PDB file of C-alpha atoms and ligand atoms in Angstrom:
ATOM      1  CA  MET A   1     102.181  95.477  90.679  1.00 93.00           C
ATOM      2  CA  ARG A   2      98.923  93.862  91.858  1.00 97.00           C
ATOM      3  CA  LEU A   3      98.953  93.614  95.629  1.00 97.00           C
ATOM      4  CA  VAL A   4      96.604  92.781  98.467  1.00 98.00           C
ATOM      5  CA  LEU A   5      97.301  94.374 101.849  1.00 98.00           C
ATOM      6  CA  LEU A   6      96.015  92.054 104.538  1.00 98.00           C
ATOM      7  CA  GLY A   7      95.911  92.766 108.248  1.00 97.00           C
ATOM      8  CA  ALA A   8      93.739  93.620 111.210  1.00 96.00           C
ATOM      9  CA  PRO A   9      92.106  97.065 111.371  1.00 92.00           C
ATOM     10  CA  GLY A  10      94.747  99.588 112.421  1.00 89.00           C
ATOM     11  CA  ALA A  11      97.701  97.450 111.315  1.00 93.00           C
ATOM     12  CA  GLY A  12      98.808 100.301 109.047  1.00 91.00           C
ATOM     13  CA  LYS A  13      97.536  99.097 105.660  1.00 94.00           C
ATOM     14  CA  GLY A  14      96.307 102.557 104.635  1.00 91.00           C
ATOM     15  CA  THR A  15      99.542 104.287 105.640  1.00 91.00           C
ATOM     16  CA  GLN A  16     101.707 101.754 103.794  1.00 95.00           C
ATOM     17  CA  ALA A  17      99.398 101.891 100.775  1.00 95.00           C
ATOM     18  CA  ALA A  18      99.929 105.659 100.563  1.00 92.00           C
ATOM     19  CA  LEU A  19     103.720 105.147 100.562  1.00 93.00           C
ATOM     20  CA  LEU A  20     103.610 102.318  98.027  1.00 94.00           C
ATOM     21  CA  LYS A  21     101.263 104.243  95.767  1.00 92.00           C
ATOM     22  CA  GLU A  22     103.845 107.039  95.565  1.00 88.00           C
ATOM     23  CA  ARG A  23     106.543 104.530  94.585  1.00 89.00           C
ATOM     24  CA  ASP A  24     104.606 102.337  92.173  1.00 87.00           C
ATOM     25  CA  LYS A  25     102.115 104.871  90.779  1.00 88.00           C
ATOM     26  CA  CYS A  26      99.282 102.379  90.976  1.00 92.00           C
ATOM     27  CA  ALA A  27      95.663 102.671  92.081  1.00 96.00           C
ATOM     28  CA  HIS A  28      95.012 102.513  95.840  1.00 95.00           C
ATOM     29  CA  ILE A  29      91.646 100.868  96.374  1.00 97.00           C
ATOM     30  CA  SER A  30      90.401 100.981  99.952  1.00 96.00           C
ATOM     31  CA  THR A  31      86.943  99.432 100.279  1.00 97.00           C
ATOM     32  CA  GLY A  32      86.502 101.135 103.672  1.00 95.00           C
ATOM     33  CA  ASP A  33      87.233 104.538 102.048  1.00 94.00           C
ATOM     34  CA  ILE A  34      84.756 103.833  99.235  1.00 96.00           C
ATOM     35  CA  PHE A  35      82.059 102.987 101.804  1.00 96.00           C
ATOM     36  CA  ARG A  36      82.855 106.112 103.845  1.00 93.00           C
ATOM     37  CA  GLN A  37      82.667 108.287 100.707  1.00 94.00           C
ATOM     38  CA  ASN A  38      79.295 106.734  99.816  1.00 95.00           C
ATOM     39  CA  LEU A  39      78.111 107.364 103.344  1.00 94.00           C
ATOM     40  CA  LYS A  40      79.168 111.011 103.126  1.00 92.00           C
ATOM     41  CA  ASP A  41      77.366 111.327  99.774  1.00 95.00           C
ATOM     42  CA  GLN A  42      74.340 109.548 101.281  1.00 95.00           C
ATOM     43  CA  THR A  43      74.095 107.060  98.401  1.00 96.00           C
ATOM     44  CA  PRO A  44      71.973 103.890  98.770  1.00 95.00           C
ATOM     45  CA  LEU A  45      75.232 101.889  98.972  1.00 95.00           C
ATOM     46  CA  GLY A  46      76.481 104.114 101.791  1.00 95.00           C
ATOM     47  CA  MET A  47      73.197 103.802 103.681  1.00 95.00           C
ATOM     48  CA  GLU A  48      73.249 100.028 103.370  1.00 95.00           C
ATOM     49  CA  ALA A  49      76.902  99.773 104.471  1.00 96.00           C
ATOM     50  CA  LYS A  50      76.390 102.068 107.480  1.00 95.00           C
ATOM     51  CA  GLN A  51      74.357  99.565 109.499  1.00 94.00           C
ATOM     52  CA  TYR A  52      77.259  97.095 109.345  1.00 96.00           C
ATOM     53  CA  MET A  53      80.098  99.590 109.699  1.00 93.00           C
ATOM     54  CA  ASP A  54      78.606 101.157 112.836  1.00 90.00           C
ATOM     55  CA  LYS A  55      78.778  97.781 114.577  1.00 89.00           C
ATOM     56  CA  GLY A  56      82.205  96.877 113.202  1.00 89.00           C
ATOM     57  CA  ALA A  57      80.613  94.047 111.199  1.00 94.00           C
ATOM     58  CA  LEU A  58      81.406  93.166 107.594  1.00 96.00           C
ATOM     59  CA  VAL A  59      79.227  94.425 104.770  1.00 98.00           C
ATOM     60  CA  PRO A  60      77.744  91.373 102.958  1.00 98.00           C
ATOM     61  CA  ASP A  61      80.032  89.767 100.373  1.00 98.00           C
ATOM     62  CA  GLU A  62      77.692  90.330  97.391  1.00 97.00           C
ATOM     63  CA  VAL A  63      77.541  94.077  98.071  1.00 97.00           C
ATOM     64  CA  VAL A  64      81.324  94.412  98.403  1.00 97.00           C
ATOM     65  CA  MET A  65      82.094  92.197  95.412  1.00 97.00           C
ATOM     66  CA  LYS A  66      79.783  94.188  93.132  1.00 95.00           C
ATOM     67  CA  MET A  67      81.422  97.425  94.235  1.00 96.00           C
ATOM     68  CA  VAL A  68      84.965  96.050  93.816  1.00 97.00           C
ATOM     69  CA  SER A  69      84.299  94.566  90.378  1.00 95.00           C
ATOM     70  CA  SER A  70      83.087  97.951  89.190  1.00 94.00           C
ATOM     71  CA  ARG A  71      86.120  99.727  90.718  1.00 96.00           C
ATOM     72  CA  LEU A  72      88.567  97.182  89.249  1.00 96.00           C
ATOM     73  CA  SER A  73      87.099  97.851  85.814  1.00 94.00           C
ATOM     74  CA  GLU A  74      88.089 101.521  85.843  1.00 95.00           C
ATOM     75  CA  PRO A  75      90.959 102.590  83.534  1.00 94.00           C
ATOM     76  CA  ASP A  76      93.418 103.680  86.262  1.00 94.00           C
ATOM     77  CA  VAL A  77      93.622 100.088  87.537  1.00 95.00           C
ATOM     78  CA  ALA A  78      95.283  98.834  84.342  1.00 91.00           C
ATOM     79  CA  GLY A  79      98.735  99.842  85.639  1.00 90.00           C
ATOM     80  CA  GLY A  80      98.358  97.839  88.849  1.00 95.00           C
ATOM     81  CA  PHE A  81      96.559  98.187  92.170  1.00 97.00           C
ATOM     82  CA  LEU A  82      96.872  98.023  95.920  1.00 97.00           C
ATOM     83  CA  LEU A  83      93.817  96.468  97.496  1.00 98.00           C
ATOM     84  CA  ASP A  84      93.467  97.739 101.050  1.00 97.00           C
ATOM     85  CA  GLY A  85      90.752  96.065 103.139  1.00 96.00           C
ATOM     86  CA  PHE A  86      89.690  93.646 100.400  1.00 98.00           C
ATOM     87  CA  PRO A  87      89.360  90.664 100.364  1.00 98.00           C
ATOM     88  CA  ARG A  88      88.204  90.114 103.928  1.00 98.00           C
ATOM     89  CA  THR A  89      86.528  86.709 103.556  1.00 98.00           C
ATOM     90  CA  VAL A  90      87.357  83.529 101.643  1.00 98.00           C
ATOM     91  CA  PRO A  91      84.437  84.037  99.189  1.00 98.00           C
ATOM     92  CA  GLN A  92      85.800  87.550  98.450  1.00 98.00           C
ATOM     93  CA  ALA A  93      89.279  86.083  97.782  1.00 98.00           C
ATOM     94  CA  GLU A  94      87.778  83.444  95.495  1.00 98.00           C
ATOM     95  CA  PHE A  95      85.883  86.144  93.649  1.00 98.00           C
ATOM     96  CA  LEU A  96      89.062  88.225  93.183  1.00 98.00           C
ATOM     97  CA  GLU A  97      91.066  85.256  91.934  1.00 98.00           C
ATOM     98  CA  LYS A  98      88.369  84.420  89.364  1.00 98.00           C
ATOM     99  CA  PHE A  99      87.897  88.061  88.338  1.00 97.00           C
ATOM    100  CA  LEU A 100      91.621  88.476  87.603  1.00 97.00           C
ATOM    101  CA  LYS A 101      91.944  85.067  85.945  1.00 97.00           C
ATOM    102  CA  GLU A 102      89.201  85.976  83.476  1.00 96.00           C
ATOM    103  CA  GLN A 103      91.448  88.849  82.354  1.00 94.00           C
ATOM    104  CA  GLY A 104      94.554  86.638  82.221  1.00 95.00           C
ATOM    105  CA  LYS A 105      95.886  88.327  85.358  1.00 96.00           C
ATOM    106  CA  ALA A 106      96.847  87.299  88.897  1.00 97.00           C
ATOM    107  CA  LEU A 107      98.074  88.870  92.127  1.00 98.00           C
ATOM    108  CA  ASP A 108     101.828  89.421  92.524  1.00 97.00           C
ATOM    109  CA  ALA A 109     101.812  89.180  96.313  1.00 97.00           C
ATOM    110  CA  VAL A 110      99.766  89.477  99.494  1.00 98.00           C
ATOM    111  CA  LEU A 111     101.350  91.475 102.298  1.00 98.00           C
ATOM    112  CA  LEU A 112     100.301  90.397 105.769  1.00 98.00           C
ATOM    113  CA  PHE A 113     100.756  93.093 108.434  1.00 97.00           C
ATOM    114  CA  ALA A 114     101.253  91.149 111.662  1.00 96.00           C
ATOM    115  CA  ILE A 115     100.592  92.890 114.979  1.00 95.00           C
ATOM    116  CA  ASP A 116      99.307  92.209 118.486  1.00 95.00           C
ATOM    117  CA  ASP A 117      95.642  93.002 119.272  1.00 95.00           C
ATOM    118  CA  GLU A 118      96.386  95.158 122.331  1.00 94.00           C
ATOM    119  CA  VAL A 119      98.814  97.325 120.331  1.00 93.00           C
ATOM    120  CA  LEU A 120      96.024  97.782 117.805  1.00 93.00           C
ATOM    121  CA  VAL A 121      93.420  98.801 120.361  1.00 95.00           C
ATOM    122  CA  ARG A 122      95.819 101.459 121.687  1.00 92.00           C
ATOM    123  CA  ARG A 123      96.727 102.589 118.187  1.00 89.00           C
ATOM    124  CA  LEU A 124      93.165 102.751 116.850  1.00 91.00           C
ATOM    125  CA  SER A 125      91.603 104.475 119.815  1.00 94.00           C
ATOM    126  CA  ASN A 126      94.225 107.229 119.365  1.00 94.00           C
ATOM    127  CA  ARG A 127      93.816 107.412 115.590  1.00 91.00           C
ATOM    128  CA  ARG A 128      92.491 110.645 114.104  1.00 94.00           C
ATOM    129  CA  THR A 129      91.635 111.466 110.491  1.00 92.00           C
ATOM    130  CA  CYS A 130      91.755 114.878 108.864  1.00 94.00           C
ATOM    131  CA  ARG A 131      88.415 116.027 107.478  1.00 93.00           C
ATOM    132  CA  SER A 132      90.131 118.134 104.810  1.00 95.00           C
ATOM    133  CA  CYS A 133      93.110 116.161 103.430  1.00 94.00           C
ATOM    134  CA  GLY A 134      92.189 112.663 104.660  1.00 89.00           C
ATOM    135  CA  GLY A 135      95.592 112.329 106.422  1.00 89.00           C
ATOM    136  CA  ILE A 136      95.780 109.757 109.222  1.00 87.00           C
ATOM    137  CA  PHE A 137      97.504 110.680 112.505  1.00 90.00           C
ATOM    138  CA  ASN A 138      98.089 109.088 115.876  1.00 89.00           C
ATOM    139  CA  LEU A 139      97.744 111.224 118.995  1.00 93.00           C
ATOM    140  CA  LEU A 140     100.443 109.119 120.700  1.00 89.00           C
ATOM    141  CA  ALA A 141     102.931 109.963 117.958  1.00 87.00           C
ATOM    142  CA  MET A 142     102.184 113.690 117.852  1.00 88.00           C
ATOM    143  CA  GLU A 143     104.513 116.015 119.711  1.00 86.00           C
ATOM    144  CA  LYS A 144     101.563 118.070 120.894  1.00 87.00           C
ATOM    145  CA  PRO A 145      98.303 116.139 120.493  1.00 85.00           C
ATOM    146  CA  SER A 146      95.718 118.490 119.005  1.00 90.00           C
ATOM    147  CA  ALA A 147      92.494 118.563 117.039  1.00 93.00           C
ATOM    148  CA  VAL A 148      94.206 120.313 114.130  1.00 95.00           C
ATOM    149  CA  CYS A 149      95.813 118.513 111.174  1.00 95.00           C
ATOM    150  CA  PRO A 150      99.614 119.019 111.238  1.00 92.00           C
ATOM    151  CA  SER A 151      99.697 118.857 107.412  1.00 93.00           C
ATOM    152  CA  CYS A 152      96.904 121.168 106.303  1.00 97.00           C
ATOM    153  CA  GLY A 153      95.321 122.705 109.407  1.00 96.00           C
ATOM    154  CA  GLY A 154      92.010 120.855 108.837  1.00 97.00           C
ATOM    155  CA  GLU A 155      89.888 119.415 111.621  1.00 97.00           C
ATOM    156  CA  LEU A 156      90.997 116.052 113.041  1.00 96.00           C
ATOM    157  CA  PHE A 157      88.169 113.699 113.983  1.00 95.00           C
ATOM    158  CA  GLN A 158      87.786 110.207 115.418  1.00 94.00           C
ATOM    159  CA  ARG A 159      86.035 107.686 113.160  1.00 88.00           C
ATOM    160  CA  ASP A 160      82.876 106.254 114.766  1.00 86.00           C
ATOM    161  CA  ASP A 161      84.314 102.755 114.391  1.00 86.00           C
ATOM    162  CA  ASP A 162      87.547 103.712 116.191  1.00 89.00           C
ATOM    163  CA  HIS A 163      85.871 103.692 119.627  1.00 91.00           C
ATOM    164  CA  GLU A 164      87.072 100.838 121.852  1.00 92.00           C
ATOM    165  CA  ALA A 165      83.935  98.633 121.911  1.00 91.00           C
ATOM    166  CA  VAL A 166      83.657  98.765 118.118  1.00 91.00           C
ATOM    167  CA  ILE A 167      87.407  98.193 117.720  1.00 93.00           C
ATOM    168  CA  ARG A 168      87.169  95.007 119.818  1.00 94.00           C
ATOM    169  CA  ASN A 169      84.340  93.772 117.626  1.00 93.00           C
ATOM    170  CA  ARG A 170      86.276  94.591 114.443  1.00 93.00           C
ATOM    171  CA  LEU A 171      89.216  92.553 115.794  1.00 95.00           C
ATOM    172  CA  LYS A 172      86.915  89.629 116.605  1.00 96.00           C
ATOM    173  CA  VAL A 173      85.496  89.785 113.081  1.00 96.00           C
ATOM    174  CA  PHE A 174      89.045  89.921 111.687  1.00 97.00           C
ATOM    175  CA  HIS A 175      90.121  86.777 113.553  1.00 97.00           C
ATOM    176  CA  GLU A 176      86.976  84.862 112.668  1.00 97.00           C
ATOM    177  CA  GLN A 177      86.391  85.872 109.072  1.00 97.00           C
ATOM    178  CA  THR A 178      89.567  87.347 107.607  1.00 98.00           C
ATOM    179  CA  GLU A 179      92.387  85.373 109.253  1.00 97.00           C
ATOM    180  CA  PRO A 180      91.501  82.196 107.286  1.00 98.00           C
ATOM    181  CA  LEU A 181      92.861  84.102 104.265  1.00 98.00           C
ATOM    182  CA  VAL A 182      96.373  83.792 105.700  1.00 98.00           C
ATOM    183  CA  SER A 183      96.562  80.065 104.994  1.00 98.00           C
ATOM    184  CA  TRP A 184      94.483  80.487 101.817  1.00 98.00           C
ATOM    185  CA  TYR A 185      97.132  82.799 100.325  1.00 98.00           C
ATOM    186  CA  LYS A 186     100.017  80.847 101.884  1.00 98.00           C
ATOM    187  CA  ASP A 187      98.812  77.773  99.992  1.00 98.00           C
ATOM    188  CA  ARG A 188      99.057  79.790  96.773  1.00 97.00           C
ATOM    189  CA  GLY A 189     102.613  80.932  97.537  1.00 97.00           C
ATOM    190  CA  LEU A 190     101.601  84.604  97.621  1.00 98.00           C
ATOM    191  CA  LEU A 191     101.899  85.490 101.310  1.00 98.00           C
ATOM    192  CA  ARG A 192     104.668  87.803 102.591  1.00 97.00           C
ATOM    193  CA  GLU A 193     104.554  88.598 106.313  1.00 97.00           C
ATOM    194  CA  VAL A 194     105.693  91.955 107.685  1.00 97.00           C
ATOM    195  CA  ASP A 195     106.092  92.867 111.363  1.00 96.00           C
ATOM    196  CA  ALA A 196     103.798  95.925 111.676  1.00 96.00           C
ATOM    197  CA  SER A 197     104.477  96.896 115.262  1.00 91.00           C
ATOM    198  CA  ASP A 198     106.843  99.883 114.730  1.00 87.00           C
ATOM    199  CA  ALA A 199     106.728 103.337 113.187  1.00 88.00           C
ATOM    200  CA  PRO A 200     105.515 103.633 109.564  1.00 90.00           C
ATOM    201  CA  GLU A 201     109.013 104.310 108.110  1.00 93.00           C
ATOM    202  CA  ALA A 202     110.447 101.123 109.671  1.00 95.00           C
ATOM    203  CA  ILE A 203     107.492  99.097 108.450  1.00 96.00           C
ATOM    204  CA  TYR A 204     107.860 100.556 104.958  1.00 96.00           C
ATOM    205  CA  GLY A 205     111.494  99.323 104.852  1.00 96.00           C
ATOM    206  CA  ARG A 206     110.231  95.814 105.631  1.00 96.00           C
ATOM    207  CA  VAL A 207     107.495  96.121 103.022  1.00 96.00           C
ATOM    208  CA  LYS A 208     110.018  96.973 100.312  1.00 95.00           C
ATOM    209  CA  ALA A 209     112.258  94.077 101.382  1.00 95.00           C
ATOM    210  CA  ALA A 210     109.282  91.699 101.417  1.00 95.00           C
ATOM    211  CA  LEU A 211     108.308  92.772  97.911  1.00 93.00           C
ATOM    212  CA  ASN A 212     111.770  92.217  96.463  1.00 87.00           C
ATOM    213  CA  GLY A 213     111.264  89.464  93.973  1.00 64.00           C
ATOM    214  CA  ALA A 214     107.532  90.028  93.545  1.00 66.00           C
ATOM    215  CA  SER A 215     107.178  91.258  89.941  1.00 54.00           C
TER     216      SER A 215
HETATM  217  P1  AMP B   1      88.254  99.716 106.984  1.00 58.27           P
HETATM  218  O1  AMP B   1      88.413 101.172 106.808  1.00 58.27           O
HETATM  219  O2  AMP B   1      88.979  98.915 105.925  1.00 58.27           O
HETATM  220  O3  AMP B   1      88.574  99.234 108.367  1.00 58.27           O
HETATM  221  O4  AMP B   1      86.689  99.399 106.733  1.00 58.27           O
HETATM  222  C1  AMP B   1      85.674  99.988 107.513  1.00 58.27           C
HETATM  223  C2  AMP B   1      84.422  99.127 107.474  1.00 58.27           C
HETATM  224  O5  AMP B   1      83.949  99.012 106.120  1.00 58.27           O
HETATM  225  C3  AMP B   1      84.610  97.684 107.931  1.00 58.27           C
HETATM  226  O6  AMP B   1      84.547  97.568 109.344  1.00 58.27           O
HETATM  227  C4  AMP B   1      83.422  97.006 107.241  1.00 58.27           C
HETATM  228  O7  AMP B   1      82.200  97.297 107.886  1.00 58.27           O
HETATM  229  C5  AMP B   1      83.405  97.714 105.890  1.00 58.27           C
HETATM  230  N1  AMP B   1      84.272  97.013 104.914  1.00 58.27           N
HETATM  231  C6  AMP B   1      85.395  97.490 104.309  1.00 58.27           C
HETATM  232  N2  AMP B   1      85.916  96.590 103.481  1.00 58.27           N
HETATM  233  C7  AMP B   1      85.124  95.495 103.544  1.00 58.27           C
HETATM  234  C8  AMP B   1      85.151  94.208 102.932  1.00 58.27           C
HETATM  235  N3  AMP B   1      86.126  93.860 102.087  1.00 58.27           N
HETATM  236  N4  AMP B   1      84.159  93.326 103.248  1.00 58.27           N
HETATM  237  C9  AMP B   1      83.170  93.670 104.092  1.00 58.27           C
HETATM  238  N5  AMP B   1      83.088  94.841 104.721  1.00 58.27           N
HETATM  239  C10 AMP B   1      84.058  95.764 104.454  1.00 58.27           C
END
């Protein structure tokens, strides 16, 4: 299965990707995660991306496309992929279409996670990530909110770009630069919309239903 997960920051793309990856045994490619790993490793790519990420702005298309073309050329991608956070602009979508076409391939579907901005602001500002296992948690959904990972006991931290002012900018960027992809993919008959406003399990049920029929 070759899928794109499309949706505003915090719509649950990463959580659903983790569930789908289990089911379909395909590569989960999150461009945000790749940038964060590069930042942690202090690579030139990470340093360049940081100035944009800190503001909630998009990293320039050429930088992202180069990184994605190298990732999509790795052997584990042959069995299918879930693209999470890419494409985010029309030029990125055009690049992906061309890249796959050159290999005689195409996307099977694009899942759009639809959700209200205010729900996202609440969700993201309460989002915490585990420094050890990378698990994503929401303080609002935890029985006893704490700074300790319920899965592995690691330290939970708040991503710099999950603070409210940055979140609002990321949403603005999403509406201006990424939302045009909705009609772009609709025109190609690939778009499947999923209501992303509930708990992850309920959303996953909708995801599976939406993918019925996609090869
Ligand atoms: P995410 O974790 O997907 O929300 O991504 C975090 C940040 O990484 C974004 O706010 C952007 O600065 C950058 N980023 C991730 N994916 C892309 C992309 N496809 N195009 C441009 N910037 C990206």
